[in-house]
Structures are given as structure tokens and as C-alpha cells.
CSV table of C-alpha atoms and ligand atoms in Angstrom, one decimal:
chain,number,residue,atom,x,y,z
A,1,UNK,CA,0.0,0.0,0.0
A,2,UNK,CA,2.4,3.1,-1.7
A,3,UNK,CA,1.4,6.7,-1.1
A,4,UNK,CA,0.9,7.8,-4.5
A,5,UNK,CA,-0.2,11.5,-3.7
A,6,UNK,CA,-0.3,14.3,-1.2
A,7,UNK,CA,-1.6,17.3,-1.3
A,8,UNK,CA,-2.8,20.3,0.8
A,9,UNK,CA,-6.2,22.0,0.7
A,10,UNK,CA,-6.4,24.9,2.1
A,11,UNK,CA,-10.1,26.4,2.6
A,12,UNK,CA,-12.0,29.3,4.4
A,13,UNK,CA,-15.3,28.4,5.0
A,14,UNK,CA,-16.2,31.2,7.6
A,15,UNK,CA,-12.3,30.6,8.6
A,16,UNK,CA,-9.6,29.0,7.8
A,17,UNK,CA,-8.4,25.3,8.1
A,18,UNK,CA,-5.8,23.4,6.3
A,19,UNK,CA,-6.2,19.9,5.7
A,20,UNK,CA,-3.7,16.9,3.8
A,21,UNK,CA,-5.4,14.4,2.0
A,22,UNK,CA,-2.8,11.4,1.2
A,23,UNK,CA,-3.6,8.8,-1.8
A,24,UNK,CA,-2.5,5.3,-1.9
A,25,UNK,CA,-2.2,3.1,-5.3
A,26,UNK,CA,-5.4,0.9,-4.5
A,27,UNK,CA,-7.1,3.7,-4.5
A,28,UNK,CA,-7.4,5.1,-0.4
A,29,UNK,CA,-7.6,8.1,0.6
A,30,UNK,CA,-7.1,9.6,4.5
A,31,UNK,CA,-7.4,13.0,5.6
A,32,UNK,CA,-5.6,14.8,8.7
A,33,UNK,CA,-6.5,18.3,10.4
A,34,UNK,CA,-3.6,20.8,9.8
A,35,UNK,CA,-4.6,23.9,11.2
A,36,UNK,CA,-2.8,26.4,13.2
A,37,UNK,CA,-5.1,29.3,14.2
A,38,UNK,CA,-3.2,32.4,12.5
A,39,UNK,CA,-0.2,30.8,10.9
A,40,UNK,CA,-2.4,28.6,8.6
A,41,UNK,CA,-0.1,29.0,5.6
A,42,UNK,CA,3.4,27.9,7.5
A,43,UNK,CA,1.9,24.6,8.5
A,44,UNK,CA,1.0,24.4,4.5
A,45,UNK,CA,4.1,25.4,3.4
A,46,UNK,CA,6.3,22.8,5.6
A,47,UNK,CA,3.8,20.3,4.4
A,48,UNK,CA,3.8,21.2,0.5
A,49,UNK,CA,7.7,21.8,0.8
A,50,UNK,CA,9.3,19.9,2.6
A,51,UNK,CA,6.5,17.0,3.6
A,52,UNK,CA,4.6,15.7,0.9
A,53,UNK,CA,7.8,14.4,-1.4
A,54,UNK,CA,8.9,12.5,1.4
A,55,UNK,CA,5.5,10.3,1.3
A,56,UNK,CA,5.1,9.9,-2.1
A,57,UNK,CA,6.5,5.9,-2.5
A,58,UNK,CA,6.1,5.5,1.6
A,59,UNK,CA,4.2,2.8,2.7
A,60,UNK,CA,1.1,4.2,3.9
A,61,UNK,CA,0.4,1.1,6.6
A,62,UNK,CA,3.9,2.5,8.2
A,63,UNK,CA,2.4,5.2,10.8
A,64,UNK,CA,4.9,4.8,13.7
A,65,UNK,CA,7.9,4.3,11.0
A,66,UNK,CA,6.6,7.5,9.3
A,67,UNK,CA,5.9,9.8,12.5
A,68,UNK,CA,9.5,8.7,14.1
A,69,UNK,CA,11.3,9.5,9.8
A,70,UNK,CA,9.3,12.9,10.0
A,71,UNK,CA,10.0,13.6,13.8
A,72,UNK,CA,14.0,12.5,14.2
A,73,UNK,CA,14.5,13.1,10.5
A,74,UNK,CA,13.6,16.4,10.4
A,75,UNK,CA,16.4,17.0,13.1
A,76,UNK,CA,15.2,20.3,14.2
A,77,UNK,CA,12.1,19.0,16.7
A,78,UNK,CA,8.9,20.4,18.2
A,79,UNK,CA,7.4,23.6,17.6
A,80,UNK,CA,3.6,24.0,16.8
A,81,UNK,CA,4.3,23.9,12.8
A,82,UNK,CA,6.4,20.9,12.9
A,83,UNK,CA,4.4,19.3,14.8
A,84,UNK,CA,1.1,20.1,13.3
A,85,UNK,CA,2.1,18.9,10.1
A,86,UNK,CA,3.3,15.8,11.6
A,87,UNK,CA,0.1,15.2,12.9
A,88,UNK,CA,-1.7,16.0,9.7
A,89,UNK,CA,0.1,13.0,7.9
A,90,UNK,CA,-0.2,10.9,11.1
A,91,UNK,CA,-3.6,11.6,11.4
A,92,UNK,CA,-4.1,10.6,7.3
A,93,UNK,CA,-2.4,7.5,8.0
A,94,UNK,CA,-4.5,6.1,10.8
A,95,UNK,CA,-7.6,6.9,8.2
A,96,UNK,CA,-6.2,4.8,5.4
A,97,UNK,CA,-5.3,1.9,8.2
A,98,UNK,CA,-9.1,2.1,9.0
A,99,UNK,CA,-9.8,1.8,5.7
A,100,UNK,CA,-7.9,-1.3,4.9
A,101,UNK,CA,-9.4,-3.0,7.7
A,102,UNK,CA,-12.9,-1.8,7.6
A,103,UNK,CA,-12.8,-0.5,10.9
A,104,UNK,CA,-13.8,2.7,12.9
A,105,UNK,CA,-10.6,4.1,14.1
A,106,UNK,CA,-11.5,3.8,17.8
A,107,UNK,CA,-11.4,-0.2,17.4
A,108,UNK,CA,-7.7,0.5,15.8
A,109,UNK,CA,-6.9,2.4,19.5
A,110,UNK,CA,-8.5,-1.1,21.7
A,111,UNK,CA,-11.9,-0.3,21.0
A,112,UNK,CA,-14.6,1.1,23.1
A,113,UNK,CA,-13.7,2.2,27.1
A,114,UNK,CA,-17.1,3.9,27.2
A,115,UNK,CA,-20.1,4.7,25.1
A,116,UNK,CA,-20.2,8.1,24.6
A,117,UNK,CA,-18.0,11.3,25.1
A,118,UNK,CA,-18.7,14.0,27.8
A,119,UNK,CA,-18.6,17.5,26.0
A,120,UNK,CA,-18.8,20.9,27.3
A,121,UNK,CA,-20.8,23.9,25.9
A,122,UNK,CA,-19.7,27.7,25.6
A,123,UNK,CA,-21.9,29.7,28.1
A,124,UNK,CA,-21.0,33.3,27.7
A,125,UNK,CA,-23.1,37.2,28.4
A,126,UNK,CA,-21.9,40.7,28.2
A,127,UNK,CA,-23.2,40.7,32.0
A,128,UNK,CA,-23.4,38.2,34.3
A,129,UNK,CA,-27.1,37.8,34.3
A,130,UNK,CA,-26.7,37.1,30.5
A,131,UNK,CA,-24.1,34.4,31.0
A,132,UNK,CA,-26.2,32.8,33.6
A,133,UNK,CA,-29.1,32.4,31.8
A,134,UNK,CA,-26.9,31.0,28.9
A,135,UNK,CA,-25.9,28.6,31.3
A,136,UNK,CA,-29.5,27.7,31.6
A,137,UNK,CA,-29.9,27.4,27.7
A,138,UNK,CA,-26.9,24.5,27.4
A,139,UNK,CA,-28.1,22.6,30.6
A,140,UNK,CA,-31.5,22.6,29.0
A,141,UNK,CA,-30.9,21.2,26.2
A,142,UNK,CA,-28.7,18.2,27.9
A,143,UNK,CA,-25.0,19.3,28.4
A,144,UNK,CA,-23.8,17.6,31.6
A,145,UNK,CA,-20.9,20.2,31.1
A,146,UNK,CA,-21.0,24.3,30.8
A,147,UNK,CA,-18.3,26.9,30.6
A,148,UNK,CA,-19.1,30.1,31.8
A,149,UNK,CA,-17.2,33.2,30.3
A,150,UNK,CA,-18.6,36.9,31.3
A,151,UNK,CA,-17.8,40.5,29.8
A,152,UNK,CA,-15.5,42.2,32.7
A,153,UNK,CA,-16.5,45.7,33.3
A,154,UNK,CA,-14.1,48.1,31.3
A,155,UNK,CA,-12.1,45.3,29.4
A,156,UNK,CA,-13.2,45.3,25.7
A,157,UNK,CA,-12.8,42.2,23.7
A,158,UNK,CA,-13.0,39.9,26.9
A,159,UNK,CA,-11.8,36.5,25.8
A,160,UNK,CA,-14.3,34.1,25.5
A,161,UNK,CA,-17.5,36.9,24.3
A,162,UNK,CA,-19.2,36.8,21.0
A,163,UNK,CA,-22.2,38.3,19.6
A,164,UNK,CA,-23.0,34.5,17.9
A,165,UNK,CA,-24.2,32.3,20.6
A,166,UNK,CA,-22.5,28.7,20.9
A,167,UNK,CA,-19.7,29.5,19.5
A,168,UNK,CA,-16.7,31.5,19.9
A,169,UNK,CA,-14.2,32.3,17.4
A,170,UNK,CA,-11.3,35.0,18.1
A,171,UNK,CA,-9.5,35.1,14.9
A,172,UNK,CA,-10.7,37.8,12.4
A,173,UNK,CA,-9.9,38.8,9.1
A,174,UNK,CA,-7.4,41.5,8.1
A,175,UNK,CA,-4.7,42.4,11.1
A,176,UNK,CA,-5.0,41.6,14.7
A,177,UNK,CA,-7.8,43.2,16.8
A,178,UNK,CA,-6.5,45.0,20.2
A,179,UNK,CA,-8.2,43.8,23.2
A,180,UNK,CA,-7.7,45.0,26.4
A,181,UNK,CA,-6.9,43.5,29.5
A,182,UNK,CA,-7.4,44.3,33.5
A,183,UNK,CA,-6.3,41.5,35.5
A,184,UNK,CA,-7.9,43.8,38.3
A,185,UNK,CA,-11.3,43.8,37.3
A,186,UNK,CA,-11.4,40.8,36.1
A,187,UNK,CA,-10.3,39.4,39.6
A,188,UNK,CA,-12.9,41.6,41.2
A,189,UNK,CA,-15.5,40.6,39.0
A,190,UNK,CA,-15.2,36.7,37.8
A,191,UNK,CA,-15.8,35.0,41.2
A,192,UNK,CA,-19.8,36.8,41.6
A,193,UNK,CA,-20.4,34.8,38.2
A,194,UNK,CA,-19.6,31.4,39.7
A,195,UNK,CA,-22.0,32.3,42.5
A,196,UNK,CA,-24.6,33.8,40.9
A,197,UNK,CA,-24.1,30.2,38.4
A,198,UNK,CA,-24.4,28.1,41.4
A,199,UNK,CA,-26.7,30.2,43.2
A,200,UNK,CA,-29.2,29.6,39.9
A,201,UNK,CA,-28.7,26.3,38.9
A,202,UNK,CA,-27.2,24.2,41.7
A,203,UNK,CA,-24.4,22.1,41.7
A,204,UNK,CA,-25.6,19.0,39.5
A,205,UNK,CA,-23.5,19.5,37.0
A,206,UNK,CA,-19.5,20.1,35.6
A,207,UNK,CA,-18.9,24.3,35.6
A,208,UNK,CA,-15.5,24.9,34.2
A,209,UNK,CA,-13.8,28.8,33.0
A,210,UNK,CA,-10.6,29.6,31.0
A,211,UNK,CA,-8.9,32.1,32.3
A,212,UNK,CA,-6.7,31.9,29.1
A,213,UNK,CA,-3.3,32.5,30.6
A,214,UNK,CA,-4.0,35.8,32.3
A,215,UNK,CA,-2.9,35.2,35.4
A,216,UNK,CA,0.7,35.3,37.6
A,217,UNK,CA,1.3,32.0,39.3
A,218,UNK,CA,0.0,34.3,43.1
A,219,UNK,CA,-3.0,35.5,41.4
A,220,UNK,CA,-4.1,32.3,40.0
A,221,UNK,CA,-3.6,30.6,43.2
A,222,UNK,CA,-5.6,33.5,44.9
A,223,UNK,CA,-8.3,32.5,42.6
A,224,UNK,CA,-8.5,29.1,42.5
A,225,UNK,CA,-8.6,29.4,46.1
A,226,UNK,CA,-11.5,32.0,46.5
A,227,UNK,CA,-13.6,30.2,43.7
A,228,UNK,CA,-13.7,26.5,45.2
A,229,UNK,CA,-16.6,27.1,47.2
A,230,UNK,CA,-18.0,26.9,43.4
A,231,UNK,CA,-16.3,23.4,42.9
A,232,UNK,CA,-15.2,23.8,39.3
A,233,UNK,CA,-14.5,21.3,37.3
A,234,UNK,CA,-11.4,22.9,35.9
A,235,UNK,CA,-10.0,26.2,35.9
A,236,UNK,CA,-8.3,26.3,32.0
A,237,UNK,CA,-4.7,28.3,31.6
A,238,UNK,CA,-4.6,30.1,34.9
A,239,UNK,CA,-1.2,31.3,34.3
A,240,UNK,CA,1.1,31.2,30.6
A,241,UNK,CA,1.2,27.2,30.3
A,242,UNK,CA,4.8,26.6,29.3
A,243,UNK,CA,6.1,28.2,32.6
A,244,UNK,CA,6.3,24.9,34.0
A,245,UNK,CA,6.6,25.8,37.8
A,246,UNK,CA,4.3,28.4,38.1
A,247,UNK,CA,2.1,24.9,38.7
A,248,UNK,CA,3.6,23.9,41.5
A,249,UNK,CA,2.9,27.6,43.1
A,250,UNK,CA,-0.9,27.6,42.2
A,251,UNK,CA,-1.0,23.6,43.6
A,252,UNK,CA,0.7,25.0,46.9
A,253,UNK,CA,-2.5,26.7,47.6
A,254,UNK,CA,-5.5,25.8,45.7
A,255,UNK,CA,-7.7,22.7,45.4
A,256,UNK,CA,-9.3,23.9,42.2
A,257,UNK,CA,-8.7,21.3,39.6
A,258,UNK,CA,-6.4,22.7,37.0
A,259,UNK,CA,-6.4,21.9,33.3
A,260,UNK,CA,-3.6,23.5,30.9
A,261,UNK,CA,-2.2,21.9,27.4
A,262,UNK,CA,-4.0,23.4,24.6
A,263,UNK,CA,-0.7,25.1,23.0
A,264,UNK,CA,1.7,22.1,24.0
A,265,UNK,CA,3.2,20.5,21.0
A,266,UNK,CA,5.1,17.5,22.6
A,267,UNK,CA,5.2,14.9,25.3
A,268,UNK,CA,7.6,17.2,26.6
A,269,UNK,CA,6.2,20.3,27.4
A,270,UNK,CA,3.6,18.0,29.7
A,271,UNK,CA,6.1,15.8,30.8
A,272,UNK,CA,6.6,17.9,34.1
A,273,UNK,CA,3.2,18.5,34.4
A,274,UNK,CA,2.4,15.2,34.5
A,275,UNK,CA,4.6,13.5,36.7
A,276,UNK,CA,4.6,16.4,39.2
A,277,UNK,CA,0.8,15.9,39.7
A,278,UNK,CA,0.4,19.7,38.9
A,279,UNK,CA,-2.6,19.2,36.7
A,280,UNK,CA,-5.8,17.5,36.6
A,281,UNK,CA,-6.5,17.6,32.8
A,282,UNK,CA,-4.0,17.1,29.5
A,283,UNK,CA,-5.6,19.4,27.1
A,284,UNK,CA,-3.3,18.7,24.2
A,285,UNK,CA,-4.7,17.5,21.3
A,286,UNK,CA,-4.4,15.4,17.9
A,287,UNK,CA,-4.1,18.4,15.9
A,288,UNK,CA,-1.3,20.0,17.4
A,289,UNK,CA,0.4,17.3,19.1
A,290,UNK,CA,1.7,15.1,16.8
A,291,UNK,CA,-1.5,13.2,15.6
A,292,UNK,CA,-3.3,10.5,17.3
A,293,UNK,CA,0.4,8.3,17.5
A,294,UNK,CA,2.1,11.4,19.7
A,295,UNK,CA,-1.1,12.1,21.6
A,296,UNK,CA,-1.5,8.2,23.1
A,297,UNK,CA,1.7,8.7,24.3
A,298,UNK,CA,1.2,11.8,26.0
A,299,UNK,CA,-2.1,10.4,27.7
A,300,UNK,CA,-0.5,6.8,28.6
A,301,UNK,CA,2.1,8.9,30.9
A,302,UNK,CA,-1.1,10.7,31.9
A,303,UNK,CA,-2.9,7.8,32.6
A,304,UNK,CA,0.5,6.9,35.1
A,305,UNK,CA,-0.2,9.6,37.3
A,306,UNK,CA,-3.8,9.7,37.8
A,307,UNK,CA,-4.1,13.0,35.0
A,308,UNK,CA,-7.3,12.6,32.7
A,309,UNK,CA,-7.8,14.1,29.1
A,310,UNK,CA,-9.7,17.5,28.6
A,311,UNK,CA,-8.9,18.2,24.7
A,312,UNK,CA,-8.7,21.3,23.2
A,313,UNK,CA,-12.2,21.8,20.8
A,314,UNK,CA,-12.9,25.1,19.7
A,315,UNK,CA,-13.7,25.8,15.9
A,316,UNK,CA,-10.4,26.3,14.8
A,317,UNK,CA,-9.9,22.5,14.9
A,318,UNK,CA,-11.3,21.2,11.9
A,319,UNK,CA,-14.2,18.6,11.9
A,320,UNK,CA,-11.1,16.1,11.0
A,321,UNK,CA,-9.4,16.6,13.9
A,322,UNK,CA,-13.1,16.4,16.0
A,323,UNK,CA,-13.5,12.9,14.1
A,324,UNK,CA,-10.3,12.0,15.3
A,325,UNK,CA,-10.5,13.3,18.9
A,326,UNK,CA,-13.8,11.6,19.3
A,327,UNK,CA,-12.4,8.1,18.4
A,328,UNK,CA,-9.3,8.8,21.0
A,329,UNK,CA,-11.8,9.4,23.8
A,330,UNK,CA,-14.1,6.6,22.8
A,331,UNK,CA,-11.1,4.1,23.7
A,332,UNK,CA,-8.5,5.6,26.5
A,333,UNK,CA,-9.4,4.9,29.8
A,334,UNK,CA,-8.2,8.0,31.3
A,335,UNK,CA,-10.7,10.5,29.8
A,336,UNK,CA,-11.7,13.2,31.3
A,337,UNK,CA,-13.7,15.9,29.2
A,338,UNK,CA,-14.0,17.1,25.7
A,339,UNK,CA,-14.1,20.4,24.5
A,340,UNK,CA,-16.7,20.7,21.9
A,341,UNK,CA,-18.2,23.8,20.0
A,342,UNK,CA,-20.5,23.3,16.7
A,343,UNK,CA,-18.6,24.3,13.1
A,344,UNK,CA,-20.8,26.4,11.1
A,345,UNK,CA,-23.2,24.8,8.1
A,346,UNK,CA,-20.2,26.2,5.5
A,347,UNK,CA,-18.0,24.0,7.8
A,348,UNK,CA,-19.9,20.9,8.3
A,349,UNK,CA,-20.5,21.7,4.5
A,350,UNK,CA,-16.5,21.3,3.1
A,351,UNK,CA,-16.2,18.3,6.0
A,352,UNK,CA,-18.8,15.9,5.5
A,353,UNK,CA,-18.6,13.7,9.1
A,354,UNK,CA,-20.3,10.9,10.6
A,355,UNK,CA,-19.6,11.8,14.0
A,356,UNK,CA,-22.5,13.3,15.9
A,357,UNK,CA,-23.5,15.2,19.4
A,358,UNK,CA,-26.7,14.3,21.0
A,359,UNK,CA,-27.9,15.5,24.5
A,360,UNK,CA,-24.5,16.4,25.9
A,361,UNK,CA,-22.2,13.9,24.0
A,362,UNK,CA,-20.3,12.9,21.1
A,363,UNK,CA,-21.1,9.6,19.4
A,364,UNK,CA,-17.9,8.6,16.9
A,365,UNK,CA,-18.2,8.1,13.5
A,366,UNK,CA,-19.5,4.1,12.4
A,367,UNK,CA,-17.5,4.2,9.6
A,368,UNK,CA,-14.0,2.6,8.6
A,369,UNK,CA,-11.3,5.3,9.2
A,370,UNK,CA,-12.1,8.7,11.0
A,371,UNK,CA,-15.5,8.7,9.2
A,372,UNK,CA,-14.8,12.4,7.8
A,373,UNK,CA,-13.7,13.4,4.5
A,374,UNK,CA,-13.1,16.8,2.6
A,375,UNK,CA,-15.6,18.1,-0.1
A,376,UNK,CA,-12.8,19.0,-2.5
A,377,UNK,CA,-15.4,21.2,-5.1
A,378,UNK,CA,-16.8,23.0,-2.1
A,379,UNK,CA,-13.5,23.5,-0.7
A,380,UNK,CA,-12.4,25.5,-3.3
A,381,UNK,CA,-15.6,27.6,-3.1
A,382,UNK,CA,-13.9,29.4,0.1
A,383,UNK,CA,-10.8,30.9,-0.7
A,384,UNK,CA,-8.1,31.7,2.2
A,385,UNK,CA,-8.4,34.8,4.2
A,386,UNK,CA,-5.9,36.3,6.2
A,387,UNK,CA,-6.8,36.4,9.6
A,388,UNK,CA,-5.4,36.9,13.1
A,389,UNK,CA,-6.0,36.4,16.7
A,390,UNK,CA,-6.1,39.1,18.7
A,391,UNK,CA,-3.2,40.9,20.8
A,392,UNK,CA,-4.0,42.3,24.4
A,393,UNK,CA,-2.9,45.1,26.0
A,394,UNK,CA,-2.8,46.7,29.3
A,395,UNK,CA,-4.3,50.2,30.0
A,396,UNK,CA,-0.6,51.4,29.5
A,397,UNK,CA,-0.3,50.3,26.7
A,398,UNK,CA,2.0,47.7,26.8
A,399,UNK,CA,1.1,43.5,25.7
A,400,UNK,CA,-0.1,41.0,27.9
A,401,UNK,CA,-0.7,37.7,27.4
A,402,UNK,CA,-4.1,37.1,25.1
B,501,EZ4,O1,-8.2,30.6,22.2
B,501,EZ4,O2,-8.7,27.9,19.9
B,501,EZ4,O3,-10.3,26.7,25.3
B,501,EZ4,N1,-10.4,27.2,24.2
B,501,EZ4,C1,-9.6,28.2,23.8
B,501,EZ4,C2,-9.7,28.8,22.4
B,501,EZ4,C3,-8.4,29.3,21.8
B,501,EZ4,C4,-8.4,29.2,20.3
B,501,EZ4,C5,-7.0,29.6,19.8
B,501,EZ4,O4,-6.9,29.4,18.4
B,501,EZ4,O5,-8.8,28.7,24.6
B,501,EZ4,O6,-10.7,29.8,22.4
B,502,CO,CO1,-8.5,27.5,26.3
């Protein structure tokens, strides 16, 4: 089974997403995720470049062989691009093994540790009152899960705050978008909305906030102490995730369950992490860590120290990587959460899936492979835009952490 093509799509169907689709001589074809939110067209470039003629004669049914030649071969390691494109062919290649044995991808990974996959919803208001009746909306309609994201007073462009409901989706077209930051007000203002949740609607059921690396390692332990009257779930990125021991300061004084690992790239950046016990959730996921081959790894050494999974899910993770995220929680027995926001119809459109949520959870795909597959004629209906996430700054002027 020879790779006999490769190629990259790149598509912008309300936003951006880059995707490889690899061909074999009998006629297989797999697809893997390749999107990095902002600097689409590197991870396209490596993969066009300096990728794609190193599969073409490769034998597809090679996926370990193939992740360690692109990985150790490369010689310059890690790094979001390299290892998003990694994970793009990795993620192709575990498809096309589906394929070939007529199997969901899940029953490749040990088959089914549970029967369906906890999400959480995007709650979110300008005010408080707003977010926690939005809170009301997702529990209604099933979601075990919620998490609740409310405008601060003063601080325009809050992280997490979007005039379309269920979804949020930073990036916009053009140059980057200031937003403003006040670690003051929001410190003064985010703990009334985890009691006015509670106050509303009770304590039966998993409450979880990002403070999306705001924090220093004393004010992130001051919160996570002042909010566990509230008993989160997980409180996301309290402090920039790759400094390392800034963990252990927020674990000193705080029983807050932490979750971190959506911009880790490698085993490594969690390795620390891990084995200190200074999480509770690996947020890392297929898309940016290497493909579903890297990412087993990182949640095995997980699994050692009592750490469970909480992947990464927002929309700029293609339905591909979804497909594939959903069959990696369907079989590890160390799962925790999974992020999960709805793509738009354009989306769901250029990514035709068999994957589906229903009352709270995701239900993988049936089919051999991923079950997902690119719409190559749409595709091409939705031309790249340049787009950006946003930069923060502080009152003075000067950047913070977004
Ligand atoms: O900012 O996916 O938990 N979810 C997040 C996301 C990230 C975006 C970055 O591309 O933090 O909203
Ligand atoms: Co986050």
C-alpha cells in the first residue's frame, strides 16, 4: 500500500483550516487536520515543501515508522508547525489503516472504554445575568458540562464573548484586533459569576472557566482558592502554560482542579506537568500534538499519574481533527472531558462527518477510518483569508498575554 499522492487544501469556510489528504495506489484516501489558528499558511508550506515528497512511494500502513522519519528526520524538533504537520500526515495515515481493515478508528486504538463522550458547551453574556441564563440554555438542552465566560466591566474584547451564541471564534480577518486586558477587574468581578451560576442552577452539573493565561502563578492561586466554594470542574490556563513551575505555586494553595495543554506541542512540554501531579486535565490534542500516534503517548504517561484528558475543541480544529478526537476518547481509559463547539453549516458543508452530538455527547463516527472526508469542489468555493487572533494590552499600553 504506496502513497501515491499528497496534497494540501487549504479552505476558508467562515475561517480558515488546512487539511492533507494522502492517496495510496489501490485507490485510499485519509485525511488529517492541519490547522494552526493564525499561521495557517506555514503549517502548509512545511507540508507542501518539505512534507509531501517524502510520502510519495512511503508505505502508507507504516504510521509509527513514518511519524519517528518525519520527527527524528527532520532533526530540528517540536514547535507547533512541525508538529502540526506531523500530525496532519499521522492523522491521514491512521484513516487509510481504517480503511484497509474496515474499521472505525476507535477499534484500531482497543476499542470502546465507554459509550459516549462527555462535552462541554460555551456559556458566555456581556453581564453576568446574561451568562447565567446561557448557562440555563446548554443545561437545557442536555449538556452535563458548561463553561461560563462573562464580559469584565471596562475590558473590551473579553476573551471568550461573542455576539454569535455557541460558538466563539477570536480570529478575524485583516490584522489583529486589540483587546484589552485588567487583571484587576477581572479578579474583582469573575468570582460573583460562579456564585450567581451556582446560586441559579445548583451544583448538578461540571462548571469549568478559561482564564486563558492571564494570570501570575500568586494571582491564580488566589483565585483558584477563592472560587472552590463553586467546585469547578477545571479552571483552564490560569497562568502562561509553558512556565512549567508556576504549577507547582498555584498547587501549593489551591484545590481547584487545573487543566492546561492546549498550546503544547510534545510529550515534553507536559512531561513535568504530569509526573509532578500539577494538573488534573492534558488538554493537548491530535491536531497540534503530533497526531493521534504522539497524543497516546502523551495520555498513557497521563494515565500513570492519575491525569485525565480535557482536549482542546474550539472551531479552529477542523471537523477532522473532531472525528479524530472523538475516536481517542471513545477508547483511552483515562478521559476526562472534551471540549466541543459546533462548526458552522459552511463547515460541516467542506467536512462531511459521521460523527454526531446528541444531548451532551459525542457519538464517533461508524464508519472505517475517521469517518470524515473533505468536499474537494466546495472547498475550493472558500478561498483563504488572512486572519489573526487578537493581541491584548494593558491600559498602559504595553502586551499582555491574550
Ligand atoms: O483561544 O482555539 O479553550 N479554548 C480556547 C480557544 C483558543 C483558540 C485559539 O486558536 O482557549 O478559544
Ligand atoms: Co482555552
Amino acid at each position: 500500500m504506496k502513497i501515491v499522492d499528497a496534497k494540501v487544501i487549504v479552505t476558508s469556510p467562515g475561517r480558515n483550516f488546512v487539511t492533507l489528504k494522502i492517496t495510496t495506489d489501490d485507490g485510499l484516501t485519509g485525511v488529517g487536520d492541519a490547522t494552526l489558528n493564525g499561521r495557517e499558511l506555514a503549517v502548509a508550506s512545511y507540508l507542501t515543501e518539505h512534507v509531501c515528497p517524502l510520502l510519495i512511494g512511503r508505505d502508507a500502513s507504516r504510521i509509527e515508522d513514518t511519524w519517528q522519519f518525519l520527527y527524528r528526520g527532520a532533526y530540528w524538533r517540536r514547535g507547533p508547525v512541525t508538529m502540526t504537520a506531523i500530525a496532519a500526515v499521522d492523522v491521514a495515515l491512521w484513516d487509510i489503516k481504517g480503511k484497509s481493515a474496515g474499521l472505525p478508528v476507535y477499534q484500531l486504538l482497543g476499542g470502546r472504554s465507554r459509550d459516549r463522550v462527555m462535552v462541554y458547551g460555551h456559556a458566555q453574556g456581556s453581564t453576568i445575568e446574561e451568562t447565567v441564563a446561557d448557562v440555563g440554555r446548554f443545561l437545557a438542552r442536555g449538556y452535563q458540562a458548561v463553561r461560563a465566560q462573562t464580559a469584565v466591566p471596562g475590558v473590551s474584547g473579553t476573551y471568550g464573548i461573542s455576539s454569535e451564541p455557541d460558538r466563539y471564534e477570536p480570529a478575524s480577518a485583516g490584522l489583529p484586533e486589540a483587546s484589552l486586558w485588567s487583571t484587576q477587574s477581572y479578579l474583582n468581578h469573575v468570582p460573583d459569576l460562579f456564585d450567581a451560576i451556582r446560586d441559579t442552577h445548583g451544583y448538578d452539573f461540571q462548571l469549568l472557566h478559561d482564564v486563558h493565561h492571564r494570570l501570575s502563578p500568586i494571582e491564580a492561586a488566589g483565585l483558584g482558592k477563592a472560587i472552590e466554594p463553586y467546585r469547578l470542574f477545571c479552571l483552564e490556563d490560569p497562568t502562561p502554560a509553558e512556565d512549567q513551575t508556576a504549577f507547582r505555586l498555584i498547587r501549593q494553595h489551591t484545590t481547584t482542579p487545573i487543566a492546561t495543554g492546549e498550546v503544547f506541542n510534545s510529550i515534553m512540554d507536559c512531561q513535568q506537568l504530569i509526573t509532578e501531579r500539577l494538573i488534573d486535565y492534558i488538554r493537548t490534542t491530535v491536531v497540534h500534538a503530533g497526531g493521534i500516534t504522539h497524543l497516546r503517548r502523551i495520555l498513557s504517561l497521563a494515565e500513570l499519574y492519575g491525569v485525565r484528558s480535557g482536549a482542546h475543541g474550539a472551531t479552529d480544529l477542523s471537523p477532522v481533527c473532531l472525528a479524530a478526537a472523538v475516536h481517542v476518547d471513545t477508547a483511552i481509559p483515562n478521559f476526562g472531558i472534551q471540549e466541543y463547539m459546533p462548526h458552522t453549516d459552511a463547515t460541516n458543508e467542506v467536512f462531511p462527518h459521521g460523527h454526531r452530538f446528541h444531548d451532551g455527547y459525542l457519538y464517533p463516527s461508524e464508519e472505517p477510518g475517521l469517518g470524515v472526508d473533505i468536499d474537494e469542489e466546495a472547498a475550493a468555493t472558500y478561498p483563504y483569508q488572512r486572519a489573526y487572533l487578537p493581541v491584548a494590552r494593558l491600559h498602559d499600553g504595553s502586551v499582555h498575554d491574550w
